PDB file of C-alpha atoms in Angstrom:
ATOM      1  CA  LEU A   1     -93.517  -3.886  12.400  1.00 53.00           C
ATOM      2  CA  ALA A   2     -92.215  -1.178  14.725  1.00 60.00           C
ATOM      3  CA  GLU A   3     -89.161  -3.311  15.495  1.00 55.00           C
ATOM      4  CA  ARG A   4     -88.518  -3.834  11.772  1.00 55.00           C
ATOM      5  CA  ARG A   5     -88.733  -0.087  11.164  1.00 59.00           C
ATOM      6  CA  ARG A   6     -86.332   0.537  14.013  1.00 60.00           C
ATOM      7  CA  LEU A   7     -83.864  -1.991  12.595  1.00 53.00           C
ATOM      8  CA  ASN A   8     -84.165  -0.495   9.104  1.00 53.00           C
ATOM      9  CA  ALA A   9     -83.522   2.973  10.502  1.00 58.00           C
ATOM     10  CA  SER A  10     -80.463   1.695  12.372  1.00 55.00           C
ATOM     11  CA  LEU A  11     -79.193   0.036   9.212  1.00 49.00           C
ATOM     12  CA  ARG A  12     -79.639   3.202   7.175  1.00 56.00           C
ATOM     13  CA  GLU A  13     -77.786   5.184   9.841  1.00 59.00           C
ATOM     14  CA  ALA A  14     -74.924   2.666   9.903  1.00 48.00           C
ATOM     15  CA  LEU A  15     -74.640   2.739   6.110  1.00 46.00           C
ATOM     16  CA  ALA A  16     -74.639   6.530   6.202  1.00 52.00           C
ATOM     17  CA  GLN A  17     -71.785   6.502   8.724  1.00 51.00           C
ATOM     18  CA  VAL A  18     -69.807   4.082   6.532  1.00 45.00           C
ATOM     19  CA  GLY A  19     -70.398   6.341   3.574  1.00 51.00           C
ATOM     20  CA  LYS A  20     -69.211   9.378   5.526  1.00 53.00           C
ATOM     21  CA  SER A  21     -66.123   7.481   6.702  1.00 52.00           C
ATOM     22  CA  GLU A  22     -65.293   6.428   3.140  1.00 55.00           C
ATOM     23  CA  GLU A  23     -65.844   9.972   1.918  1.00 59.00           C
ATOM     24  CA  ARG A  24     -63.507  11.368   4.594  1.00 57.00           C
ATOM     25  CA  TYR A  25     -60.868   8.813   3.620  1.00 53.00           C
ATOM     26  CA  ARG A  26     -61.260   9.692  -0.073  1.00 60.00           C
ATOM     27  CA  VAL A  27     -60.829  13.413   0.707  1.00 55.00           C
ATOM     28  CA  LEU A  28     -57.649  12.674   2.672  1.00 56.00           C
ATOM     29  CA  ALA A  29     -56.283  10.346  -0.003  1.00 52.00           C
ATOM     30  CA  ASP A  30     -57.093  12.762  -2.842  1.00 58.00           C
ATOM     31  CA  ASN A  31     -55.083  15.476  -1.134  1.00 57.00           C
ATOM     32  CA  ALA A  32     -52.170  13.403   0.191  1.00 58.00           C
ATOM     33  CA  SER A  33     -48.646  13.921  -1.103  1.00 73.00           C
ATOM     34  CA  ASP A  34     -48.029  10.182  -0.701  1.00 86.00           C
ATOM     35  CA  ILE A  35     -49.487   7.848  -3.315  1.00 89.00           C
ATOM     36  CA  VAL A  36     -52.521   5.953  -2.039  1.00 89.00           C
ATOM     37  CA  ILE A  37     -53.745   2.894  -3.931  1.00 90.00           C
ATOM     38  CA  THR A  38     -56.493   0.340  -3.370  1.00 90.00           C
ATOM     39  CA  ILE A  39     -56.235  -3.166  -4.834  1.00 90.00           C
ATOM     40  CA  ASP A  40     -59.201  -5.542  -4.831  1.00 89.00           C
ATOM     41  CA  ASP A  41     -59.188  -9.279  -4.114  1.00 85.00           C
ATOM     42  CA  ARG A  42     -58.333 -10.005  -7.780  1.00 87.00           C
ATOM     43  CA  GLY A  43     -55.197  -7.867  -7.642  1.00 89.00           C
ATOM     44  CA  ILE A  44     -56.727  -5.020  -9.678  1.00 92.00           C
ATOM     45  CA  LEU A  45     -56.359  -1.312  -8.915  1.00 94.00           C
ATOM     46  CA  THR A  46     -59.685   0.229  -7.889  1.00 92.00           C
ATOM     47  CA  TYR A  47     -58.337   3.565  -6.657  1.00 91.00           C
ATOM     48  CA  VAL A  48     -55.175   5.622  -7.292  1.00 91.00           C
ATOM     49  CA  SER A  49     -54.749   9.009  -5.641  1.00 90.00           C
ATOM     50  CA  PRO A  50     -54.128  12.128  -7.771  1.00 90.00           C
ATOM     51  CA  SER A  51     -50.572  12.382  -6.365  1.00 89.00           C
ATOM     52  CA  ILE A  52     -49.571   9.734  -8.939  1.00 91.00           C
ATOM     53  CA  ARG A  53     -49.585  12.564 -11.483  1.00 91.00           C
ATOM     54  CA  HIS A  54     -46.149  13.745 -10.334  1.00 90.00           C
ATOM     55  CA  LEU A  55     -44.840  10.494 -11.831  1.00 92.00           C
ATOM     56  CA  GLY A  56     -46.544  11.347 -15.135  1.00 92.00           C
ATOM     57  CA  HIS A  57     -49.417   8.854 -14.787  1.00 93.00           C
ATOM     58  CA  ALA A  58     -53.121   9.656 -14.730  1.00 93.00           C
ATOM     59  CA  PRO A  59     -55.163   7.796 -12.088  1.00 92.00           C
ATOM     60  CA  GLU A  60     -57.874   6.952 -14.610  1.00 93.00           C
ATOM     61  CA  ASP A  61     -55.315   5.216 -16.852  1.00 92.00           C
ATOM     62  CA  MET A  62     -54.277   2.893 -14.016  1.00 93.00           C
ATOM     63  CA  ILE A  63     -57.623   2.000 -12.462  1.00 94.00           C
ATOM     64  CA  GLY A  64     -58.838  -1.378 -13.696  1.00 94.00           C
ATOM     65  CA  GLN A  65     -55.304  -2.662 -14.290  1.00 93.00           C
ATOM     66  CA  SER A  66     -52.868  -4.757 -12.296  1.00 94.00           C
ATOM     67  CA  PRO A  67     -50.289  -2.577 -10.484  1.00 93.00           C
ATOM     68  CA  LEU A  68     -47.435  -4.845 -11.623  1.00 94.00           C
ATOM     69  CA  PRO A  69     -46.827  -3.195 -15.052  1.00 93.00           C
ATOM     70  CA  PHE A  70     -46.101   0.044 -13.146  1.00 94.00           C
ATOM     71  CA  VAL A  71     -43.445  -1.656 -10.974  1.00 93.00           C
ATOM     72  CA  HIS A  72     -39.780  -1.710 -12.036  1.00 93.00           C
ATOM     73  CA  PRO A  73     -39.018  -5.003 -13.868  1.00 93.00           C
ATOM     74  CA  ASP A  74     -36.311  -5.912 -11.342  1.00 93.00           C
ATOM     75  CA  ASP A  75     -38.812  -5.641  -8.463  1.00 93.00           C
ATOM     76  CA  ARG A  76     -41.902  -7.000 -10.243  1.00 92.00           C
ATOM     77  CA  GLU A  77     -41.434 -10.644  -9.270  1.00 92.00           C
ATOM     78  CA  ALA A  78     -40.997  -9.866  -5.551  1.00 90.00           C
ATOM     79  CA  VAL A  79     -43.980  -7.490  -5.476  1.00 90.00           C
ATOM     80  CA  GLY A  80     -46.161  -9.987  -7.372  1.00 89.00           C
ATOM     81  CA  ALA A  81     -45.151 -12.798  -5.024  1.00 88.00           C
ATOM     82  CA  ARG A  82     -46.087 -10.670  -2.012  1.00 86.00           C
ATOM     83  CA  MET A  83     -49.483  -9.869  -3.543  1.00 84.00           C
ATOM     84  CA  ARG A  84     -50.194 -13.554  -4.246  1.00 83.00           C
ATOM     85  CA  GLU A  85     -49.081 -14.511  -0.755  1.00 80.00           C
ATOM     86  CA  ARG A  86     -51.513 -12.035   0.784  1.00 74.00           C
ATOM     87  CA  ARG A  87     -54.428 -13.352  -1.273  1.00 71.00           C
ATOM     88  CA  LEU A  88     -53.686 -17.024  -0.593  1.00 70.00           C
ATOM     89  CA  SER A  89     -52.782 -16.814   3.076  1.00 67.00           C
ATOM     90  CA  GLY A  90     -55.172 -14.108   4.233  1.00 62.00           C
ATOM     91  CA  ALA A  91     -52.208 -12.113   5.508  1.00 59.00           C
ATOM     92  CA  SER A  92     -52.386 -10.535   8.937  1.00 56.00           C
ATOM     93  CA  ASP A  93     -52.676  -6.797   9.450  1.00 53.00           C
ATOM     94  CA  ASP A  94     -49.048  -6.622  10.629  1.00 58.00           C
ATOM     95  CA  THR A  95     -47.709  -7.157   7.098  1.00 63.00           C
ATOM     96  CA  PRO A  96     -44.189  -5.685   6.961  1.00 70.00           C
ATOM     97  CA  GLN A  97     -43.278  -2.687   4.844  1.00 79.00           C
ATOM     98  CA  GLN A  98     -42.100  -3.335   1.319  1.00 86.00           C
ATOM     99  CA  THR A  99     -39.679  -1.120  -0.610  1.00 90.00           C
ATOM    100  CA  TYR A 100     -39.614  -1.197  -4.395  1.00 92.00           C
ATOM    101  CA  ARG A 101     -39.413   0.997  -7.486  1.00 92.00           C
ATOM    102  CA  ILE A 102     -42.352   2.479  -9.406  1.00 92.00           C
ATOM    103  CA  LEU A 103     -41.875   3.413 -13.042  1.00 93.00           C
ATOM    104  CA  LYS A 104     -42.453   6.991 -14.112  1.00 92.00           C
ATOM    105  CA  LYS A 105     -44.177   7.808 -17.371  1.00 90.00           C
ATOM    106  CA  ASP A 106     -40.879   9.045 -18.850  1.00 90.00           C
ATOM    107  CA  GLY A 107     -39.156   5.724 -18.150  1.00 88.00           C
ATOM    108  CA  GLY A 108     -37.425   6.764 -14.922  1.00 91.00           C
ATOM    109  CA  PHE A 109     -38.364   5.425 -11.514  1.00 92.00           C
ATOM    110  CA  VAL A 110     -38.768   6.382  -7.878  1.00 92.00           C
ATOM    111  CA  TRP A 111     -38.275   4.253  -4.782  1.00 91.00           C
ATOM    112  CA  VAL A 112     -41.420   3.918  -2.648  1.00 91.00           C
ATOM    113  CA  GLU A 113     -42.082   2.295   0.693  1.00 90.00           C
ATOM    114  CA  GLY A 114     -45.518   1.097   1.681  1.00 85.00           C
ATOM    115  CA  LYS A 115     -47.235  -0.934   4.361  1.00 80.00           C
ATOM    116  CA  PRO A 116     -50.504  -2.475   3.152  1.00 84.00           C
ATOM    117  CA  SER A 117     -53.658  -2.375   5.271  1.00 82.00           C
ATOM    118  CA  MET A 118     -56.285  -5.077   4.832  1.00 82.00           C
ATOM    119  CA  ILE A 119     -60.001  -4.456   4.288  1.00 82.00           C
ATOM    120  CA  ARG A 120     -61.832  -7.632   5.243  1.00 81.00           C
ATOM    121  CA  ASN A 121     -65.204  -8.962   4.199  1.00 78.00           C
ATOM    122  CA  ALA A 122     -67.869 -10.443   6.468  1.00 78.00           C
ATOM    123  CA  GLN A 123     -66.158 -13.846   6.362  1.00 77.00           C
ATOM    124  CA  GLY A 124     -62.825 -12.369   7.482  1.00 75.00           C
ATOM    125  CA  GLY A 125     -61.175 -12.744   4.093  1.00 75.00           C
ATOM    126  CA  ILE A 126     -59.331  -9.952   2.311  1.00 78.00           C
ATOM    127  CA  ALA A 127     -61.752  -7.845   0.261  1.00 81.00           C
ATOM    128  CA  ALA A 128     -59.176  -5.190  -0.662  1.00 86.00           C
ATOM    129  CA  VAL A 129     -55.749  -3.851   0.239  1.00 87.00           C
ATOM    130  CA  ILE A 130     -54.926  -0.184   0.772  1.00 87.00           C
ATOM    131  CA  SER A 131     -51.301   0.952   0.547  1.00 87.00           C
ATOM    132  CA  GLN A 132     -49.887   4.382   1.282  1.00 87.00           C
ATOM    133  CA  LEU A 133     -46.695   4.650  -0.770  1.00 90.00           C
ATOM    134  CA  ARG A 134     -44.073   7.159   0.348  1.00 89.00           C
ATOM    135  CA  ASP A 135     -41.284   8.375  -1.922  1.00 89.00           C
ATOM    136  CA  VAL A 136     -37.988   7.239  -0.325  1.00 88.00           C
ATOM    137  CA  THR A 137     -35.764   7.860  -3.354  1.00 87.00           C
ATOM    138  CA  ALA A 138     -33.523  10.325  -1.476  1.00 83.00           C
ATOM    139  CA  ARG A 139     -33.039   7.878   1.402  1.00 82.00           C
ATOM    140  CA  MET A 140     -32.220   5.000  -0.924  1.00 82.00           C
ATOM    141  CA  ALA A 141     -29.721   7.149  -2.810  1.00 82.00           C
ATOM    142  CA  ALA A 142     -28.046   8.125   0.471  1.00 75.00           C
ATOM    143  CA  GLU A 143     -27.882   4.473   1.569  1.00 78.00           C
ATOM    144  CA  ALA A 144     -26.414   3.454  -1.783  1.00 77.00           C
ATOM    145  CA  ALA A 145     -23.795   6.209  -1.568  1.00 74.00           C
ATOM    146  CA  ARG A 146     -22.927   5.145   1.970  1.00 73.00           C
ATOM    147  CA  ALA A 147     -22.602   1.504   0.909  1.00 74.00           C
ATOM    148  CA  GLU A 148     -20.360   2.505  -1.995  1.00 73.00           C
ATOM    149  CA  SER A 149     -18.237   4.644   0.316  1.00 69.00           C
ATOM    150  CA  GLU A 150     -17.966   1.812   2.838  1.00 73.00           C
ATOM    151  CA  ALA A 151     -16.996  -0.612   0.072  1.00 73.00           C
ATOM    152  CA  ARG A 152     -14.219   1.732  -1.087  1.00 71.00           C
ATOM    153  CA  TYR A 153     -13.029   2.174   2.507  1.00 66.00           C
ATOM    154  CA  ARG A 154     -13.079  -1.583   3.076  1.00 70.00           C
ATOM    155  CA  MET A 155     -10.991  -2.115  -0.057  1.00 69.00           C
ATOM    156  CA  LEU A 156      -8.406   0.430   1.133  1.00 67.00           C
ATOM    157  CA  ALA A 157      -8.388  -1.022   4.641  1.00 62.00           C
ATOM    158  CA  ASP A 158      -7.992  -4.567   3.344  1.00 69.00           C
ATOM    159  CA  HIS A 159      -4.834  -3.544   1.457  1.00 67.00           C
ATOM    160  CA  SER A 160      -3.343  -1.201   4.062  1.00 66.00           C
ATOM    161  CA  SER A 161      -0.044  -2.053   5.710  1.00 74.00           C
ATOM    162  CA  ASP A 162      -1.285  -0.393   8.910  1.00 85.00           C
ATOM    163  CA  ILE A 163      -3.887  -2.174  11.030  1.00 89.00           C
ATOM    164  CA  ILE A 164      -7.374  -0.705  10.647  1.00 87.00           C
ATOM    165  CA  LEU A 165      -9.504  -1.389  13.697  1.00 90.00           C
ATOM    166  CA  LYS A 166     -13.187  -0.670  14.365  1.00 91.00           C
ATOM    167  CA  ILE A 167     -14.514  -0.926  17.922  1.00 93.00           C
ATOM    168  CA  ASN A 168     -17.716  -0.095  19.797  1.00 93.00           C
ATOM    169  CA  ALA A 169     -18.135   1.605  23.177  1.00 90.00           C
ATOM    170  CA  GLU A 170     -17.317  -1.660  24.999  1.00 90.00           C
ATOM    171  CA  ASP A 171     -14.069  -1.903  22.992  1.00 91.00           C
ATOM    172  CA  THR A 172     -15.348  -4.982  21.202  1.00 94.00           C
ATOM    173  CA  ILE A 173     -13.550  -5.393  17.885  1.00 94.00           C
ATOM    174  CA  LEU A 174     -16.066  -5.108  15.022  1.00 93.00           C
ATOM    175  CA  TYR A 175     -13.537  -5.115  12.186  1.00 90.00           C
ATOM    176  CA  VAL A 176      -9.804  -5.612  11.844  1.00 90.00           C
ATOM    177  CA  SER A 177      -7.916  -5.455   8.561  1.00 87.00           C
ATOM    178  CA  PRO A 178      -6.041  -8.464   7.116  1.00 87.00           C
ATOM    179  CA  SER A 179      -2.713  -6.744   7.880  1.00 88.00           C
ATOM    180  CA  VAL A 180      -3.074  -8.050  11.435  1.00 91.00           C
ATOM    181  CA  SER A 181      -1.794 -11.372  10.056  1.00 90.00           C
ATOM    182  CA  ARG A 182       1.798 -10.089  10.286  1.00 88.00           C
ATOM    183  CA  TYR A 183       1.398 -10.353  14.069  1.00 92.00           C
ATOM    184  CA  GLY A 184       0.119 -13.928  13.966  1.00 94.00           C
ATOM    185  CA  TYR A 185      -3.637 -13.298  14.070  1.00 94.00           C
ATOM    186  CA  THR A 186      -6.398 -13.743  11.531  1.00 93.00           C
ATOM    187  CA  PRO A 187      -9.191 -11.136  11.461  1.00 91.00           C
ATOM    188  CA  GLU A 188     -11.676 -13.880  12.368  1.00 93.00           C
ATOM    189  CA  GLN A 189      -9.783 -14.607  15.585  1.00 94.00           C
ATOM    190  CA  LEU A 190     -10.074 -11.027  16.807  1.00 95.00           C
ATOM    191  CA  ILE A 191     -13.567  -9.953  15.713  1.00 93.00           C
ATOM    192  CA  GLY A 192     -15.827 -10.034  18.782  1.00 94.00           C
ATOM    193  CA  VAL A 193     -12.824  -9.917  21.153  1.00 94.00           C
ATOM    194  CA  SER A 194     -12.212  -7.046  23.557  1.00 94.00           C
ATOM    195  CA  GLY A 195      -9.331  -4.912  22.334  1.00 93.00           C
ATOM    196  CA  TYR A 196      -8.369  -4.307  25.975  1.00 94.00           C
ATOM    197  CA  SER A 197      -7.399  -7.977  26.285  1.00 94.00           C
ATOM    198  CA  LEU A 198      -4.504  -7.338  23.865  1.00 95.00           C
ATOM    199  CA  VAL A 199      -3.120  -4.258  25.647  1.00 95.00           C
ATOM    200  CA  HIS A 200      -0.084  -4.533  27.935  1.00 96.00           C
ATOM    201  CA  PRO A 201      -1.254  -4.412  31.588  1.00 95.00           C
ATOM    202  CA  ASP A 202       0.920  -1.367  32.313  1.00 96.00           C
ATOM    203  CA  ASP A 203      -0.713   0.563  29.445  1.00 95.00           C
ATOM    204  CA  LEU A 204      -4.281  -0.623  30.001  1.00 95.00           C
ATOM    205  CA  PRO A 205      -5.561   2.184  32.313  1.00 94.00           C
ATOM    206  CA  THR A 206      -4.435   4.883  29.861  1.00 94.00           C
ATOM    207  CA  ALA A 207      -5.834   3.015  26.848  1.00 93.00           C
ATOM    208  CA  GLN A 208      -9.198   2.558  28.591  1.00 93.00           C
ATOM    209  CA  ALA A 209      -9.327   6.232  29.537  1.00 92.00           C
ATOM    210  CA  ARG A 210      -8.572   7.314  25.958  1.00 92.00           C
ATOM    211  CA  ILE A 211     -11.293   5.101  24.476  1.00 92.00           C
ATOM    212  CA  ALA A 212     -13.888   6.137  27.069  1.00 92.00           C
ATOM    213  CA  GLU A 213     -13.102   9.787  26.398  1.00 92.00           C
ATOM    214  CA  LEU A 214     -13.730   9.393  22.665  1.00 92.00           C
ATOM    215  CA  PHE A 215     -17.230   8.024  23.218  1.00 92.00           C
ATOM    216  CA  ARG A 216     -18.042  10.402  26.071  1.00 90.00           C
ATOM    217  CA  ALA A 217     -16.746  13.676  24.633  1.00 89.00           C
ATOM    218  CA  GLY A 218     -17.254  12.856  20.965  1.00 89.00           C
ATOM    219  CA  VAL A 219     -14.077  14.759  20.059  1.00 90.00           C
ATOM    220  CA  VAL A 220     -10.642  13.532  18.992  1.00 90.00           C
ATOM    221  CA  ASP A 221      -7.971  15.488  20.883  1.00 89.00           C
ATOM    222  CA  PRO A 222      -4.816  15.371  18.706  1.00 85.00           C
ATOM    223  CA  SER A 223      -2.628  16.352  21.645  1.00 87.00           C
ATOM    224  CA  LYS A 224      -3.315  13.090  23.488  1.00 89.00           C
ATOM    225  CA  ASP A 225      -0.690  10.353  23.293  1.00 90.00           C
ATOM    226  CA  ARG A 226      -2.284   7.214  21.841  1.00 92.00           C
ATOM    227  CA  THR A 227       0.762   4.950  21.940  1.00 94.00           C
ATOM    228  CA  HIS A 228       0.606   1.659  23.813  1.00 94.00           C
ATOM    229  CA  ARG A 229       1.838  -1.906  23.638  1.00 95.00           C
ATOM    230  CA  ILE A 230      -0.182  -4.677  21.956  1.00 95.00           C
ATOM    231  CA  ARG A 231       0.359  -8.402  22.434  1.00 95.00           C
ATOM    232  CA  THR A 232       1.108 -10.456  19.328  1.00 95.00           C
ATOM    233  CA  ALA A 233      -0.052 -14.052  18.856  1.00 95.00           C
ATOM    234  CA  SER A 234       3.394 -15.257  19.975  1.00 95.00           C
ATOM    235  CA  GLY A 235       3.074 -13.411  23.301  1.00 95.00           C
ATOM    236  CA  ASP A 236       5.547 -10.636  22.472  1.00 95.00           C
ATOM    237  CA  TYR A 237       4.550  -6.973  22.643  1.00 96.00           C
ATOM    238  CA  ILE A 238       4.889  -4.302  19.980  1.00 94.00           C
ATOM    239  CA  TRP A 239       4.374  -0.559  20.269  1.00 95.00           C
ATOM    240  CA  MET A 240       1.353   0.728  18.307  1.00 93.00           C
ATOM    241  CA  GLU A 241       0.172   4.292  17.758  1.00 93.00           C
ATOM    242  CA  GLY A 242      -3.504   4.902  17.063  1.00 91.00           C
ATOM    243  CA  ASN A 243      -5.102   7.583  14.899  1.00 90.00           C
ATOM    244  CA  PRO A 244      -8.859   7.442  15.666  1.00 91.00           C
ATOM    245  CA  SER A 245     -11.874   8.681  13.712  1.00 89.00           C
ATOM    246  CA  LEU A 246     -15.426   8.774  15.062  1.00 91.00           C
ATOM    247  CA  VAL A 247     -18.447   7.053  13.513  1.00 89.00           C
ATOM    248  CA  ARG A 248     -21.749   8.709  14.445  1.00 88.00           C
ATOM    249  CA  ASN A 249     -25.331   7.496  14.217  1.00 84.00           C
ATOM    250  CA  ALA A 250     -28.333   9.457  12.920  1.00 79.00           C
ATOM    251  CA  LYS A 251     -28.626  11.274  16.280  1.00 83.00           C
ATOM    252  CA  GLY A 252     -25.016  12.448  16.123  1.00 86.00           C
ATOM    253  CA  GLU A 253     -23.901  10.101  18.895  1.00 89.00           C
ATOM    254  CA  VAL A 254     -20.603   8.249  18.610  1.00 91.00           C
ATOM    255  CA  GLU A 255     -21.447   4.602  17.916  1.00 92.00           C
ATOM    256  CA  ALA A 256     -17.995   3.345  16.917  1.00 92.00           C
ATOM    257  CA  VAL A 257     -14.361   4.350  16.580  1.00 92.00           C
ATOM    258  CA  ILE A 258     -12.166   3.488  13.624  1.00 89.00           C
ATOM    259  CA  SER A 259      -8.459   3.680  14.341  1.00 89.00           C
ATOM    260  CA  GLN A 260      -5.469   3.375  12.058  1.00 88.00           C
ATOM    261  CA  MET A 261      -2.868   1.532  14.134  1.00 89.00           C
ATOM    262  CA  ARG A 262       0.783   1.925  13.119  1.00 89.00           C
ATOM    263  CA  ASP A 263       3.710  -0.126  14.413  1.00 90.00           C
ATOM    264  CA  VAL A 264       6.135   2.379  15.993  1.00 92.00           C
ATOM    265  CA  SER A 265       8.309  -0.137  17.857  1.00 90.00           C
ATOM    266  CA  VAL A 266      11.506   1.059  16.132  1.00 89.00           C
ATOM    267  CA  ARG A 267      10.754   4.685  17.000  1.00 88.00           C
TER     268      ARG A 267
END
């Protein structure tokens, strides 16, 4: 009897600790700026944090429903497939992040990114899924603008009479415009090749120094002569003059150089 009482007391204490843990989580979720949702094993919302109100929805109007009607129609199939996959496969806790659009009450939408966490039952199956959804609308807009800008640049480069060249710090060619065909090459032949391999041996030390300086100093010095000879597919050499621009990563470091190469052999 004493042992049973001790076990009952331990059980009550454990349940109290679980209750305190859940209460702490609820306090955090209720006051988070991110949207926190809990979905049960049937795919039904059992909790939605108050932060959903900035999208015009009330948590109480969503609880008890599937989350799919609140997902943008273009993303609904992918999100639903991921939910079904988790339920059927008993997905691992390292489920990758998913980015999709949530509809606002006024008909607009925001991009969110979330990584689900699994709550498992005693048998190890998924009892519920908790997702913390972060608004990434600004990031997605910036990425879309960058992609549009790159597409416009690619279109201009593809139709330029000059050769547009993109290289990394090892002088590996990452992109070369179709205008290189006038010298007997196809872009596919040169992508992945070292640009140094095309430079005349007498001009190679200067060309290497100029490229290294761009990546090291991160500044384009307009006073530097960037004229050197390049070998054509036939083995002849032509004089080219480069006009470089720097491509930086998120840390501000130079990750690539784009150069507009002009044939100045006549000059």
